[in-house]
Amino acid sequence: MDRATRTPVVPLEAGAGPQNPPCPACGEPLFGWIDRRPGLAGPVSRCESCGLGVVGEPGGAEEALRELDRLGDDGRTATIADRGGFSAWIGGAGWAGLERDSRYLFTVEAVRRLIARRDQVVSSARWSPGRGITAMWQTILNGFTFGRNVALGALGRGSAVPAGKTWQRRLDALISVVVAVPALLVAIPLELLAAALRRGGASTLRFELL
Ligand SMILES: [Zn+2]
């Protein structure tokens, strides 16, 4: 992430205000994280307490829970791209989990806080190896391309945010092919290490009623 795109960081003590609306999961103030990018509905903010990321204006807990339930099965499981993972940390604006039309970027802790509102607890949280390695791989590729998530889009595993110009899109397609294998050779050990440090890029969570 280059210097110009970095959003100023405000100390947590500055508290909630018009610039720092409350986190839908835990109520702590949200702080700027990433400026608006193509394919995103608005700038991205994040909660320094539970880690939830929000694209655009935050909604309420109900809306965030609805989004969470779209990621799993009937309000009992959800597989999240973890904003607390290592790939999100190294990727920043190039993190593969920042998908087109993303609204909420979950962490295990944010999910824990959200589902507590409907008397549920996280009964298990398991690293999702396939999703985690894929996210790390695409995050690395995003560092080489003009567009975002080009390879995943081409593989039908996500929705790409193509670059603006034709020559950039052509170059992105070429780069994605050339760098695919070397990026995978880096992504696998990195994500394995991240998972060993409990910072994997994707987790499957199970919920139970209290
Ligand atoms: Zn929060």
mmCIF file of C-alpha atoms and ligand atoms in Angstrom:
data_model
loop_
_atom_site.group_PDB
_atom_site.id
_atom_site.type_symbol
_atom_site.label_atom_id
_atom_site.label_comp_id
_atom_site.label_asym_id
_atom_site.label_seq_id
_atom_site.Cartn_x
_atom_site.Cartn_y
_atom_site.Cartn_z
ATOM 1 C CA MET A 1 0.000 0.000 0.000
ATOM 2 C CA ASP A 2 1.512 3.311 -0.960
ATOM 3 C CA ARG A 3 1.737 6.232 1.375
ATOM 4 C CA ALA A 4 -0.855 8.406 -0.401
ATOM 5 C CA THR A 5 -3.630 5.836 0.019
ATOM 6 C CA ARG A 6 -3.112 5.294 3.704
ATOM 7 C CA THR A 7 -5.948 6.561 5.852
ATOM 8 C CA PRO A 8 -4.950 8.557 8.913
ATOM 9 C CA VAL A 9 -5.032 6.573 12.113
ATOM 10 C CA VAL A 10 -6.842 8.158 15.033
ATOM 11 C CA PRO A 11 -6.077 7.088 18.599
ATOM 12 C CA LEU A 12 -8.762 4.863 20.077
ATOM 13 C CA GLU A 13 -9.261 7.319 22.932
ATOM 14 C CA ALA A 14 -10.662 9.820 20.438
ATOM 15 C CA GLY A 15 -13.877 7.862 20.849
ATOM 16 C CA ALA A 16 -17.030 7.637 18.792
ATOM 17 C CA GLY A 17 -18.250 10.613 16.781
ATOM 18 C CA PRO A 18 -19.558 11.420 13.327
ATOM 19 C CA GLN A 19 -16.199 10.376 11.857
ATOM 20 C CA ASN A 20 -16.079 7.241 13.957
ATOM 21 C CA PRO A 21 -19.491 5.552 13.997
ATOM 22 C CA PRO A 22 -19.970 2.551 16.292
ATOM 23 C CA CYS A 23 -18.974 -0.958 15.237
ATOM 24 C CA PRO A 24 -22.084 -3.039 14.451
ATOM 25 C CA ALA A 25 -20.599 -6.003 16.338
ATOM 26 C CA CYS A 26 -19.217 -4.502 19.542
ATOM 27 C CA GLY A 27 -20.159 -0.796 19.632
ATOM 28 C CA GLU A 28 -16.588 0.525 19.796
ATOM 29 C CA PRO A 29 -15.716 3.352 17.356
ATOM 30 C CA LEU A 30 -14.714 2.472 13.789
ATOM 31 C CA PHE A 31 -11.572 3.993 12.303
ATOM 32 C CA GLY A 32 -10.547 4.570 8.698
ATOM 33 C CA TRP A 33 -8.577 1.726 7.119
ATOM 34 C CA ILE A 34 -8.653 1.897 3.308
ATOM 35 C CA ASP A 35 -9.802 4.659 0.956
ATOM 36 C CA ARG A 36 -12.523 3.901 -1.521
ATOM 37 C CA ARG A 37 -11.355 1.624 -4.350
ATOM 38 C CA PRO A 38 -12.957 0.509 -7.610
ATOM 39 C CA GLY A 39 -15.490 -2.223 -6.905
ATOM 40 C CA LEU A 40 -16.127 -1.015 -3.353
ATOM 41 C CA ALA A 41 -19.238 0.861 -2.209
ATOM 42 C CA GLY A 42 -17.188 3.258 -0.089
ATOM 43 C CA PRO A 43 -14.089 3.631 2.051
ATOM 44 C CA VAL A 44 -13.315 0.808 4.451
ATOM 45 C CA SER A 45 -13.237 1.268 8.201
ATOM 46 C CA ARG A 46 -12.296 -1.188 10.902
ATOM 47 C CA CYS A 47 -12.920 -1.795 14.546
ATOM 48 C CA GLU A 48 -9.785 -1.789 16.669
ATOM 49 C CA SER A 49 -11.542 -3.846 19.310
ATOM 50 C CA CYS A 50 -13.144 -6.836 17.551
ATOM 51 C CA GLY A 51 -11.507 -6.345 14.152
ATOM 52 C CA LEU A 52 -14.674 -6.115 12.052
ATOM 53 C CA GLY A 53 -14.166 -4.270 8.756
ATOM 54 C CA VAL A 54 -16.997 -2.245 7.238
ATOM 55 C CA VAL A 55 -17.230 -1.044 3.639
ATOM 56 C CA GLY A 56 -19.130 2.226 3.412
ATOM 57 C CA GLU A 57 -21.484 3.435 6.131
ATOM 58 C CA PRO A 58 -21.930 0.834 8.883
ATOM 59 C CA GLY A 59 -25.396 -0.606 9.373
ATOM 60 C CA GLY A 60 -26.713 -2.223 12.522
ATOM 61 C CA ALA A 61 -25.983 -5.608 14.048
ATOM 62 C CA GLU A 62 -29.006 -7.134 12.278
ATOM 63 C CA GLU A 63 -27.624 -6.249 8.874
ATOM 64 C CA ALA A 64 -24.192 -7.617 9.768
ATOM 65 C CA LEU A 65 -25.803 -10.845 11.019
ATOM 66 C CA ARG A 66 -27.734 -11.189 7.763
ATOM 67 C CA GLU A 67 -24.483 -10.847 5.830
ATOM 68 C CA LEU A 68 -22.843 -13.400 8.108
ATOM 69 C CA ASP A 69 -25.663 -15.870 7.544
ATOM 70 C CA ARG A 70 -25.114 -15.617 3.806
ATOM 71 C CA LEU A 71 -21.651 -17.107 4.364
ATOM 72 C CA GLY A 72 -22.873 -20.363 5.810
ATOM 73 C CA ASP A 73 -25.642 -22.741 6.495
ATOM 74 C CA ASP A 74 -28.835 -21.675 8.177
ATOM 75 C CA GLY A 75 -27.278 -19.551 10.913
ATOM 76 C CA ARG A 76 -25.354 -22.540 12.311
ATOM 77 C CA THR A 77 -22.080 -22.288 10.412
ATOM 78 C CA ALA A 78 -20.201 -19.688 8.420
ATOM 79 C CA THR A 79 -16.921 -19.722 6.519
ATOM 80 C CA ILE A 80 -15.329 -16.313 6.733
ATOM 81 C CA ALA A 81 -12.347 -14.708 5.045
ATOM 82 C CA ASP A 82 -10.682 -13.619 8.292
ATOM 83 C CA ARG A 83 -9.784 -9.942 8.420
ATOM 84 C CA GLY A 84 -7.634 -10.811 11.411
ATOM 85 C CA GLY A 85 -5.597 -13.213 9.278
ATOM 86 C CA PHE A 86 -2.053 -12.721 8.082
ATOM 87 C CA SER A 87 -3.099 -12.357 4.423
ATOM 88 C CA ALA A 88 -5.341 -9.386 5.281
ATOM 89 C CA TRP A 89 -2.486 -7.824 7.211
ATOM 90 C CA ILE A 90 0.062 -8.111 4.418
ATOM 91 C CA GLY A 91 -2.486 -7.382 1.699
ATOM 92 C CA GLY A 92 -4.150 -4.220 3.018
ATOM 93 C CA ALA A 93 -6.082 -2.798 0.070
ATOM 94 C CA GLY A 94 -4.834 -5.752 -2.004
ATOM 95 C CA TRP A 95 -6.260 -8.371 0.348
ATOM 96 C CA ALA A 96 -8.242 -10.924 -1.659
ATOM 97 C CA GLY A 97 -10.970 -10.940 1.004
ATOM 98 C CA LEU A 98 -11.855 -7.398 0.004
ATOM 99 C CA GLU A 99 -14.169 -8.590 -2.720
ATOM 100 C CA ARG A 100 -16.360 -6.658 -5.088
ATOM 101 C CA ASP A 101 -19.442 -5.473 -3.198
ATOM 102 C CA SER A 102 -18.060 -6.654 0.158
ATOM 103 C CA ARG A 103 -19.959 -5.097 3.022
ATOM 104 C CA TYR A 104 -18.651 -6.618 6.257
ATOM 105 C CA LEU A 105 -15.207 -8.135 6.706
ATOM 106 C CA PHE A 106 -15.448 -10.509 9.619
ATOM 107 C CA THR A 107 -13.028 -11.765 12.225
ATOM 108 C CA VAL A 108 -13.696 -14.635 14.611
ATOM 109 C CA GLU A 109 -14.037 -12.158 17.465
ATOM 110 C CA ALA A 110 -16.471 -9.958 15.516
ATOM 111 C CA VAL A 111 -18.595 -13.034 14.766
ATOM 112 C CA ARG A 112 -18.479 -14.018 18.440
ATOM 113 C CA ARG A 113 -19.782 -10.586 19.451
ATOM 114 C CA LEU A 114 -22.451 -10.525 16.749
ATOM 115 C CA ILE A 115 -23.981 -13.951 17.370
ATOM 116 C CA ALA A 116 -23.991 -13.338 21.132
ATOM 117 C CA ARG A 117 -26.829 -10.929 20.332
ATOM 118 C CA ARG A 118 -28.984 -13.894 19.384
ATOM 119 C CA ASP A 119 -27.747 -16.047 22.270
ATOM 120 C CA GLN A 120 -25.320 -18.089 20.208
ATOM 121 C CA VAL A 121 -21.700 -18.963 20.865
ATOM 122 C CA VAL A 122 -18.905 -20.071 18.531
ATOM 123 C CA SER A 123 -18.555 -23.752 19.401
ATOM 124 C CA SER A 124 -15.644 -24.350 17.017
ATOM 125 C CA ALA A 125 -13.424 -22.296 14.747
ATOM 126 C CA ARG A 126 -11.317 -24.231 12.268
ATOM 127 C CA TRP A 127 -8.828 -22.990 9.744
ATOM 128 C CA SER A 128 -10.094 -23.583 6.234
ATOM 129 C CA PRO A 129 -6.912 -24.643 4.352
ATOM 130 C CA GLY A 130 -8.225 -24.432 0.778
ATOM 131 C CA ARG A 131 -9.831 -21.044 1.243
ATOM 132 C CA GLY A 132 -6.908 -19.753 3.283
ATOM 133 C CA ILE A 133 -4.242 -20.721 0.755
ATOM 134 C CA THR A 134 -6.359 -19.432 -2.130
ATOM 135 C CA ALA A 135 -6.814 -16.085 -0.377
ATOM 136 C CA MET A 136 -3.084 -15.804 0.353
ATOM 137 C CA TRP A 137 -2.281 -16.708 -3.261
ATOM 138 C CA GLN A 138 -4.671 -14.145 -4.725
ATOM 139 C CA THR A 139 -3.498 -11.518 -2.233
ATOM 140 C CA ILE A 140 0.081 -11.995 -3.459
ATOM 141 C CA LEU A 141 -1.076 -11.841 -7.106
ATOM 142 C CA ASN A 142 -2.957 -8.614 -6.366
ATOM 143 C CA GLY A 143 0.423 -7.076 -5.591
ATOM 144 C CA PHE A 144 1.388 -7.568 -9.254
ATOM 145 C CA THR A 145 -1.796 -6.607 -11.103
ATOM 146 C CA PHE A 146 -3.702 -3.384 -11.801
ATOM 147 C CA GLY A 147 -7.071 -5.015 -11.142
ATOM 148 C CA ARG A 148 -8.021 -7.102 -8.093
ATOM 149 C CA ASN A 149 -8.828 -10.802 -7.758
ATOM 150 C CA VAL A 150 -8.233 -11.324 -11.471
ATOM 151 C CA ALA A 151 -7.158 -14.962 -11.137
ATOM 152 C CA LEU A 152 -10.055 -15.949 -8.867
ATOM 153 C CA GLY A 153 -12.449 -14.249 -11.268
ATOM 154 C CA ALA A 154 -10.975 -16.184 -14.189
ATOM 155 C CA LEU A 155 -11.279 -19.434 -12.224
ATOM 156 C CA GLY A 156 -14.902 -18.687 -11.373
ATOM 157 C CA ARG A 157 -14.051 -18.561 -7.656
ATOM 158 C CA GLY A 158 -14.919 -14.928 -7.132
ATOM 159 C CA SER A 159 -15.777 -11.696 -8.785
ATOM 160 C CA ALA A 160 -12.787 -9.827 -10.212
ATOM 161 C CA VAL A 161 -12.456 -6.060 -10.175
ATOM 162 C CA PRO A 162 -10.807 -5.564 -13.575
ATOM 163 C CA ALA A 163 -8.405 -2.706 -14.292
ATOM 164 C CA GLY A 164 -9.791 0.347 -16.064
ATOM 165 C CA LYS A 165 -7.848 0.196 -19.308
ATOM 166 C CA THR A 166 -7.743 -2.557 -21.919
ATOM 167 C CA TRP A 167 -3.945 -2.795 -21.936
ATOM 168 C CA GLN A 168 -3.941 -3.101 -18.144
ATOM 169 C CA ARG A 169 -6.489 -5.919 -18.290
ATOM 170 C CA ARG A 170 -4.417 -7.733 -20.926
ATOM 171 C CA LEU A 171 -1.281 -7.328 -18.887
ATOM 172 C CA ASP A 172 -3.120 -8.504 -15.746
ATOM 173 C CA ALA A 173 -4.206 -11.698 -17.519
ATOM 174 C CA LEU A 174 -0.630 -12.365 -18.609
ATOM 175 C CA ILE A 175 0.846 -11.539 -15.197
ATOM 176 C CA SER A 176 -1.686 -13.777 -13.453
ATOM 177 C CA VAL A 177 -0.560 -16.727 -15.585
ATOM 178 C CA VAL A 178 3.173 -16.038 -15.304
ATOM 179 C CA VAL A 179 3.158 -15.375 -11.569
ATOM 180 C CA ALA A 180 0.531 -17.999 -10.649
ATOM 181 C CA VAL A 181 2.914 -20.842 -9.826
ATOM 182 C CA PRO A 182 5.658 -18.817 -8.079
ATOM 183 C CA ALA A 183 2.962 -17.039 -6.049
ATOM 184 C CA LEU A 184 1.502 -20.390 -5.025
ATOM 185 C CA LEU A 185 4.933 -21.613 -3.924
ATOM 186 C CA VAL A 186 5.125 -18.595 -1.627
ATOM 187 C CA ALA A 187 1.471 -18.664 -0.572
ATOM 188 C CA ILE A 188 1.425 -22.261 0.683
ATOM 189 C CA PRO A 189 4.227 -21.974 3.284
ATOM 190 C CA LEU A 190 3.109 -18.462 4.281
ATOM 191 C CA GLU A 191 -0.460 -19.549 4.914
ATOM 192 C CA LEU A 192 0.675 -22.708 6.721
ATOM 193 C CA LEU A 193 2.805 -20.541 8.964
ATOM 194 C CA ALA A 194 -0.084 -18.116 9.461
ATOM 195 C CA ALA A 195 -2.375 -20.996 10.432
ATOM 196 C CA ALA A 196 0.216 -22.352 12.862
ATOM 197 C CA LEU A 197 0.234 -18.903 14.491
ATOM 198 C CA ARG A 198 -3.588 -18.902 14.480
ATOM 199 C CA ARG A 199 -3.611 -16.152 11.868
ATOM 200 C CA GLY A 200 -5.018 -18.206 8.990
ATOM 201 C CA GLY A 201 -6.872 -16.372 6.248
ATOM 202 C CA ALA A 202 -10.160 -18.279 6.364
ATOM 203 C CA SER A 203 -12.076 -20.029 9.114
ATOM 204 C CA THR A 204 -15.128 -22.220 9.299
ATOM 205 C CA LEU A 205 -17.107 -21.418 12.412
ATOM 206 C CA ARG A 206 -19.858 -23.437 14.052
ATOM 207 C CA PHE A 207 -22.484 -21.783 16.182
ATOM 208 C CA GLU A 208 -24.524 -23.185 19.022
ATOM 209 C CA LEU A 209 -27.337 -21.770 21.052
ATOM 210 C CA LEU A 210 -26.440 -20.991 24.638
HETATM 211 ZN ZN ZN B 1 -16.045 -4.112 16.931
#
